[in-house]
Every structure is written in C-alpha cells, then in structure tokens.
Amino acid sequence: MNVLVVDDQVSVFEAVKFGMPKDVCWFAENGVAPLEVGEVDLILLDYNMPVKGPLLVEGLRARFPKATIVGHTTAVDDAKVRAAFGEVGVDRVVRKFDYEGMTREL
C-alpha cells in the first residue's frame, strides 16, 4: 500500500511510517504533494492545518483518483469536523495516531 500523509506536522508522518504497514510513504506538508509522488492507494488527510483538510479534497481526488481518502484528526468526535469531511466525500474519518485500528478498518 502506498500512503500519502497530508499534514502540517512532520511528527505525524513519522508516526505513520512506523505505525502502519505500507510499501511507500510520502509527506505532503500543508497539502503540497511532492512531484515525485507516484501511485497512491491511501491518503491520510489532517483537518486542522493552515488550509483546512476538506478544502484540499477536490485537488487530491483529481491528482490521485483511485486513492482512498481518510480524514485523520484528533477531533474525530467533533460533529463539525465529521460534517466538513463528509460534505466533500472523504471515504471515512478516523482518530489520528490510532493506526492499528485504522489498519483493521482498511
């Protein structure tokens, strides 16, 4: 599985690299995906960044049409956050850093 982590904190990228099974893992700081990113299976999209995560979904879907987009946030119980992700068609929303639980879901 090839994973793209879209977050404003590199520590989240490091946690994903060590916490989830994957083949390749890239980091898109604040939503800017590096050009060398290849085929992506899973996008982990943070909500709370300088540009709110849901605003990036359309561009991510255009660039990576086959990828599953998962909102990952510490505010998973916040109805506003869930609604914002839901309105833009994010595939699911999970608690940030619960990579064992997320891996079971995927």
CSV table of N, CA and C in Angstrom, one decimal:
chain,number,residue,atom,x,y,z
A,1,MET,N,0.8,-1.2,0.0
A,1,MET,CA,0.0,0.0,0.0
A,1,MET,C,0.9,1.2,0.0
A,2,ASN,N,0.6,2.2,-0.9
A,2,ASN,CA,1.3,3.4,-1.0
A,2,ASN,C,0.5,4.5,-0.3
A,3,VAL,N,1.1,5.2,0.7
A,3,VAL,CA,0.4,6.1,1.5
A,3,VAL,C,0.9,7.6,1.4
A,4,LEU,N,0.0,8.5,1.2
A,4,LEU,CA,0.4,9.9,1.2
A,4,LEU,C,-0.2,10.6,2.5
A,5,VAL,N,0.7,11.1,3.3
A,5,VAL,CA,0.2,11.8,4.5
A,5,VAL,C,0.2,13.3,4.3
A,6,VAL,N,-1.0,13.9,4.4
A,6,VAL,CA,-1.2,15.3,4.2
A,6,VAL,C,-1.4,15.9,5.6
A,7,ASP,N,-0.4,16.6,6.1
A,7,ASP,CA,-0.5,17.2,7.5
A,7,ASP,C,0.5,18.3,7.6
A,8,ASP,N,0.4,19.1,8.6
A,8,ASP,CA,1.3,20.2,8.8
A,8,ASP,C,2.3,19.8,9.9
A,9,GLN,N,2.3,18.6,10.4
A,9,GLN,CA,3.3,18.2,11.4
A,9,GLN,C,4.1,17.0,10.9
A,10,VAL,N,5.4,17.1,10.8
A,10,VAL,CA,6.2,16.0,10.3
A,10,VAL,C,6.2,14.8,11.3
A,11,SER,N,5.9,15.1,12.5
A,11,SER,CA,5.8,14.0,13.5
A,11,SER,C,4.7,13.0,13.2
A,12,VAL,N,3.6,13.5,12.6
A,12,VAL,CA,2.5,12.6,12.2
A,12,VAL,C,3.0,11.7,11.1
A,13,PHE,N,3.8,12.3,10.1
A,13,PHE,CA,4.4,11.5,9.0
A,13,PHE,C,5.3,10.4,9.6
A,14,GLU,N,6.1,10.7,10.6
A,14,GLU,CA,7.0,9.8,11.2
A,14,GLU,C,6.2,8.7,11.9
A,15,ALA,N,5.1,9.0,12.6
A,15,ALA,CA,4.3,8.0,13.3
A,15,ALA,C,3.6,7.1,12.3
A,16,VAL,N,3.2,7.6,11.2
A,16,VAL,CA,2.6,6.7,10.1
A,16,VAL,C,3.6,5.8,9.6
A,17,LYS,N,4.8,6.3,9.3
A,17,LYS,CA,5.9,5.4,8.8
A,17,LYS,C,6.2,4.2,9.6
A,18,PHE,N,6.1,4.4,11.0
A,18,PHE,CA,6.4,3.3,11.9
A,18,PHE,C,5.2,2.6,12.4
A,19,GLY,N,4.0,3.2,12.2
A,19,GLY,CA,2.8,2.6,12.8
A,19,GLY,C,1.9,1.9,11.9
A,20,MET,N,2.1,2.0,10.6
A,20,MET,CA,1.2,1.3,9.6
A,20,MET,C,2.0,0.5,8.6
A,21,PRO,N,1.4,-0.6,8.2
A,21,PRO,CA,2.0,-1.4,7.1
A,21,PRO,C,1.9,-0.6,5.8
A,22,LYS,N,3.0,-0.4,5.1
A,22,LYS,CA,2.9,0.3,3.8
A,22,LYS,C,4.1,-0.1,3.0
A,23,ASP,N,4.1,0.2,1.7
A,23,ASP,CA,5.2,0.0,0.8
A,23,ASP,C,6.0,1.3,0.7
A,24,VAL,N,5.3,2.4,0.4
A,24,VAL,CA,5.9,3.7,0.2
A,24,VAL,C,5.1,4.7,1.0
A,25,CYS,N,5.8,5.7,1.6
A,25,CYS,CA,5.1,6.7,2.3
A,25,CYS,C,5.7,8.1,2.0
A,26,TRP,N,4.8,9.0,1.5
A,26,TRP,CA,5.2,10.3,1.2
A,26,TRP,C,4.6,11.3,2.2
A,27,PHE,N,5.2,12.5,2.3
A,27,PHE,CA,4.6,13.6,3.1
A,27,PHE,C,4.3,14.8,2.3
A,28,ALA,N,3.1,15.3,2.4
A,28,ALA,CA,2.6,16.5,1.7
A,28,ALA,C,2.4,17.5,2.8
A,29,GLU,N,3.4,18.3,3.1
A,29,GLU,CA,3.2,19.3,4.1
A,29,GLU,C,2.2,20.4,3.7
A,30,ASN,N,1.2,20.5,4.5
A,30,ASN,CA,0.1,21.5,4.3
A,30,ASN,C,-0.6,21.3,3.0
A,31,GLY,N,-0.6,20.1,2.5
A,31,GLY,CA,-1.3,19.8,1.2
A,31,GLY,C,-0.6,19.9,0.0
A,32,VAL,N,0.7,20.2,0.0
A,32,VAL,CA,1.5,20.4,-1.2
A,32,VAL,C,2.3,19.0,-1.4
A,33,ALA,N,1.8,18.2,-2.3
A,33,ALA,CA,2.3,16.9,-2.6
A,33,ALA,C,3.6,17.1,-3.5
A,34,PRO,N,4.7,16.4,-3.1
A,34,PRO,CA,5.9,16.5,-3.9
A,34,PRO,C,5.6,15.9,-5.3
A,35,LEU,N,6.3,16.4,-6.3
A,35,LEU,CA,6.2,15.9,-7.6
A,35,LEU,C,6.5,14.5,-7.8
A,36,GLU,N,7.4,13.9,-7.0
A,36,GLU,CA,7.9,12.6,-7.2
A,36,GLU,C,6.9,11.5,-6.7
A,37,VAL,N,5.8,12.0,-6.1
A,37,VAL,CA,4.8,11.0,-5.6
A,37,VAL,C,4.2,10.3,-6.8
A,38,GLY,N,4.2,8.9,-6.6
A,38,GLY,CA,3.7,8.0,-7.7
A,38,GLY,C,2.3,7.7,-7.4
A,39,GLU,N,1.9,6.4,-7.7
A,39,GLU,CA,0.6,5.9,-7.5
A,39,GLU,C,0.3,5.9,-6.0
A,40,VAL,N,-0.8,6.4,-5.5
A,40,VAL,CA,-1.2,6.5,-4.1
A,40,VAL,C,-2.5,5.6,-3.9
A,41,ASP,N,-2.4,4.8,-2.9
A,41,ASP,CA,-3.6,4.0,-2.5
A,41,ASP,C,-4.4,4.6,-1.4
A,42,LEU,N,-3.7,5.3,-0.5
A,42,LEU,CA,-4.4,5.8,0.7
A,42,LEU,C,-3.8,7.2,1.0
A,43,ILE,N,-4.7,8.1,1.2
A,43,ILE,CA,-4.3,9.5,1.6
A,43,ILE,C,-4.9,9.7,3.0
A,44,LEU,N,-4.0,10.0,3.9
A,44,LEU,CA,-4.4,10.4,5.3
A,44,LEU,C,-4.4,11.9,5.4
A,45,LEU,N,-5.5,12.5,5.5
A,45,LEU,CA,-5.7,13.9,5.4
A,45,LEU,C,-6.1,14.6,6.8
A,46,ASP,N,-5.2,15.4,7.3
A,46,ASP,CA,-5.5,16.1,8.5
A,46,ASP,C,-6.6,17.2,8.3
A,47,TYR,N,-7.3,17.5,9.3
A,47,TYR,CA,-8.3,18.5,9.2
A,47,TYR,C,-7.7,19.9,9.6
A,48,ASN,N,-7.0,20.0,10.7
A,48,ASN,CA,-6.6,21.2,11.2
A,48,ASN,C,-5.2,21.6,10.8
A,49,MET,N,-5.1,22.2,9.6
A,49,MET,CA,-3.8,22.7,9.1
A,49,MET,C,-4.1,24.2,8.7
A,50,PRO,N,-3.1,24.9,8.2
A,50,PRO,CA,-3.3,26.3,7.8
A,50,PRO,C,-4.4,26.4,6.7
A,51,VAL,N,-4.5,25.4,5.8
A,51,VAL,CA,-5.6,25.2,4.9
A,51,VAL,C,-6.3,24.0,5.4
A,52,LYS,N,-7.6,24.2,5.7
A,52,LYS,CA,-8.4,23.1,6.3
A,52,LYS,C,-8.4,21.9,5.3
A,53,GLY,N,-8.2,20.7,5.8
A,53,GLY,CA,-8.2,19.5,5.0
A,53,GLY,C,-9.3,19.3,4.0
A,54,PRO,N,-10.6,19.6,4.4
A,54,PRO,CA,-11.6,19.4,3.4
A,54,PRO,C,-11.5,20.3,2.1
A,55,LEU,N,-10.8,21.4,2.2
A,55,LEU,CA,-10.6,22.3,1.1
A,55,LEU,C,-9.6,21.6,0.0
A,56,LEU,N,-8.9,20.6,0.4
A,56,LEU,CA,-7.9,20.0,-0.4
A,56,LEU,C,-8.4,18.8,-1.2
A,57,VAL,N,-9.6,18.3,-0.8
A,57,VAL,CA,-10.1,17.0,-1.3
A,57,VAL,C,-10.3,17.0,-2.8
A,58,GLU,N,-10.8,18.1,-3.4
A,58,GLU,CA,-11.1,18.1,-4.8
A,58,GLU,C,-9.8,18.0,-5.6
A,59,GLY,N,-8.7,18.7,-5.2
A,59,GLY,CA,-7.4,18.6,-5.9
A,59,GLY,C,-6.8,17.3,-5.7
A,60,LEU,N,-6.9,16.7,-4.5
A,60,LEU,CA,-6.3,15.4,-4.2
A,60,LEU,C,-7.0,14.3,-5.1
A,61,ARG,N,-8.4,14.4,-5.2
A,61,ARG,CA,-9.1,13.4,-6.0
A,61,ARG,C,-8.7,13.5,-7.5
A,62,ALA,N,-8.5,14.8,-7.9
A,62,ALA,CA,-8.1,14.9,-9.3
A,62,ALA,C,-6.7,14.3,-9.6
A,63,ARG,N,-5.8,14.5,-8.7
A,63,ARG,CA,-4.4,14.0,-8.9
A,63,ARG,C,-4.3,12.5,-8.6
A,64,PHE,N,-5.1,12.0,-7.6
A,64,PHE,CA,-5.0,10.6,-7.2
A,64,PHE,C,-6.4,10.0,-7.2
A,65,PRO,N,-7.0,9.8,-8.4
A,65,PRO,CA,-8.4,9.4,-8.5
A,65,PRO,C,-8.7,8.0,-7.9
A,66,LYS,N,-7.7,7.2,-7.8
A,66,LYS,CA,-8.0,5.8,-7.3
A,66,LYS,C,-7.8,5.7,-5.8
A,67,ALA,N,-7.3,6.7,-5.1
A,67,ALA,CA,-6.9,6.7,-3.7
A,67,ALA,C,-8.1,6.8,-2.8
A,68,THR,N,-8.0,6.0,-1.7
A,68,THR,CA,-9.0,6.2,-0.6
A,68,THR,C,-8.5,7.4,0.2
A,69,ILE,N,-9.4,8.3,0.5
A,69,ILE,CA,-9.1,9.5,1.3
A,69,ILE,C,-9.7,9.3,2.7
A,70,VAL,N,-8.8,9.3,3.7
A,70,VAL,CA,-9.3,9.1,5.1
A,70,VAL,C,-8.9,10.4,5.9
A,71,GLY,N,-9.9,11.0,6.4
A,71,GLY,CA,-9.7,12.2,7.3
A,71,GLY,C,-9.1,11.6,8.6
A,72,HIS,N,-8.0,12.1,9.0
A,72,HIS,CA,-7.5,11.6,10.3
A,72,HIS,C,-7.3,12.9,11.2
A,73,THR,N,-7.9,12.8,12.4
A,73,THR,CA,-7.9,14.0,13.2
A,73,THR,C,-8.0,13.6,14.7
A,74,THR,N,-7.5,14.5,15.6
A,74,THR,CA,-7.7,14.3,17.0
A,74,THR,C,-9.1,14.7,17.4
A,75,ALA,N,-9.8,15.4,16.5
A,75,ALA,CA,-11.2,15.9,16.8
A,75,ALA,C,-12.2,14.9,16.2
A,76,VAL,N,-12.0,13.6,16.2
A,76,VAL,CA,-12.9,12.7,15.5
A,76,VAL,C,-14.3,12.7,16.0
A,77,ASP,N,-14.5,13.1,17.3
A,77,ASP,CA,-15.8,13.2,17.9
A,77,ASP,C,-16.5,14.5,17.6
A,78,ASP,N,-15.8,15.5,17.0
A,78,ASP,CA,-16.4,16.8,16.7
A,78,ASP,C,-17.3,16.7,15.5
A,79,ALA,N,-18.6,17.0,15.7
A,79,ALA,CA,-19.6,16.9,14.7
A,79,ALA,C,-19.2,17.8,13.5
A,80,LYS,N,-18.7,19.0,13.8
A,80,LYS,CA,-18.4,20.0,12.7
A,80,LYS,C,-17.3,19.4,11.8
A,81,VAL,N,-16.3,18.8,12.4
A,81,VAL,CA,-15.2,18.2,11.6
A,81,VAL,C,-15.7,17.0,10.8
A,82,ARG,N,-16.5,16.1,11.4
A,82,ARG,CA,-17.0,15.0,10.6
A,82,ARG,C,-17.9,15.5,9.5
A,83,ALA,N,-18.7,16.5,9.8
A,83,ALA,CA,-19.6,17.0,8.7
A,83,ALA,C,-18.8,17.6,7.6
A,84,ALA,N,-17.7,18.4,7.9
A,84,ALA,CA,-16.9,19.0,6.9
A,84,ALA,C,-16.3,18.0,6.0
A,85,PHE,N,-15.7,16.9,6.6
A,85,PHE,CA,-15.1,15.8,5.8
A,85,PHE,C,-16.2,15.1,5.0
A,86,GLY,N,-17.4,14.9,5.6
A,86,GLY,CA,-18.5,14.2,4.9
A,86,GLY,C,-19.0,15.0,3.7
A,87,GLU,N,-19.1,16.3,3.8
A,87,GLU,CA,-19.6,17.1,2.7
A,87,GLU,C,-18.7,17.1,1.5
A,88,VAL,N,-17.4,16.8,1.6
A,88,VAL,CA,-16.5,16.7,0.5
A,88,VAL,C,-16.2,15.3,0.0
A,89,GLY,N,-16.9,14.3,0.6
A,89,GLY,CA,-16.8,13.0,0.2
A,89,GLY,C,-15.6,12.2,0.6
A,90,VAL,N,-15.0,12.6,1.8
A,90,VAL,CA,-14.0,11.8,2.3
A,90,VAL,C,-14.5,10.4,2.7
A,91,ASP,N,-13.7,9.3,2.4
A,91,ASP,CA,-14.2,8.0,2.5
A,91,ASP,C,-14.5,7.5,3.9
A,92,ARG,N,-13.7,8.0,4.9
A,92,ARG,CA,-14.0,7.8,6.3
A,92,ARG,C,-13.2,8.7,7.1
A,93,VAL,N,-13.5,8.8,8.4
A,93,VAL,CA,-12.8,9.7,9.4
A,93,VAL,C,-12.4,8.8,10.5
A,94,VAL,N,-11.1,8.9,10.9
A,94,VAL,CA,-10.6,8.1,12.0
A,94,VAL,C,-9.7,9.0,12.9
A,95,ARG,N,-9.5,8.4,14.1
A,95,ARG,CA,-8.7,9.1,15.1
A,95,ARG,C,-7.2,9.1,14.7
A,96,LYS,N,-6.6,10.3,14.8
A,96,LYS,CA,-5.2,10.4,14.5
A,96,LYS,C,-4.4,9.5,15.5
A,97,PHE,N,-3.4,8.9,15.0
A,97,PHE,CA,-2.5,8.0,15.8
A,97,PHE,C,-3.1,6.7,16.2
A,98,ASP,N,-4.3,6.4,15.8
A,98,ASP,CA,-4.9,5.0,16.0
A,98,ASP,C,-4.6,4.2,14.8
A,99,TYR,N,-3.4,4.0,14.4
A,99,TYR,CA,-3.1,3.3,13.1
A,99,TYR,C,-3.4,1.8,13.2
A,100,GLU,N,-3.3,1.2,14.4
A,100,GLU,CA,-3.7,-0.2,14.4
A,100,GLU,C,-5.2,-0.3,14.1
A,101,GLY,N,-6.0,0.5,14.7
A,101,GLY,CA,-7.5,0.5,14.4
A,101,GLY,C,-7.8,0.8,13.0
A,102,MET,N,-7.1,1.8,12.4
A,102,MET,CA,-7.3,2.2,11.1
A,102,MET,C,-6.9,1.1,10.1
A,103,THR,N,-5.8,0.4,10.4
A,103,THR,CA,-5.3,-0.7,9.5
A,103,THR,C,-6.4,-1.8,9.5
A,104,ARG,N,-7.0,-2.1,10.7
A,104,ARG,CA,-8.1,-3.1,10.7
A,104,ARG,C,-9.2,-2.7,9.8
A,105,GLU,N,-9.6,-1.4,9.8
A,105,GLU,CA,-10.7,-0.9,9.0
A,105,GLU,C,-10.5,-1.0,7.6
A,106,LEU,N,-9.2,-0.7,7.1
A,106,LEU,CA,-8.9,-0.7,5.7
A,106,LEU,C,-8.7,-2.1,5.3
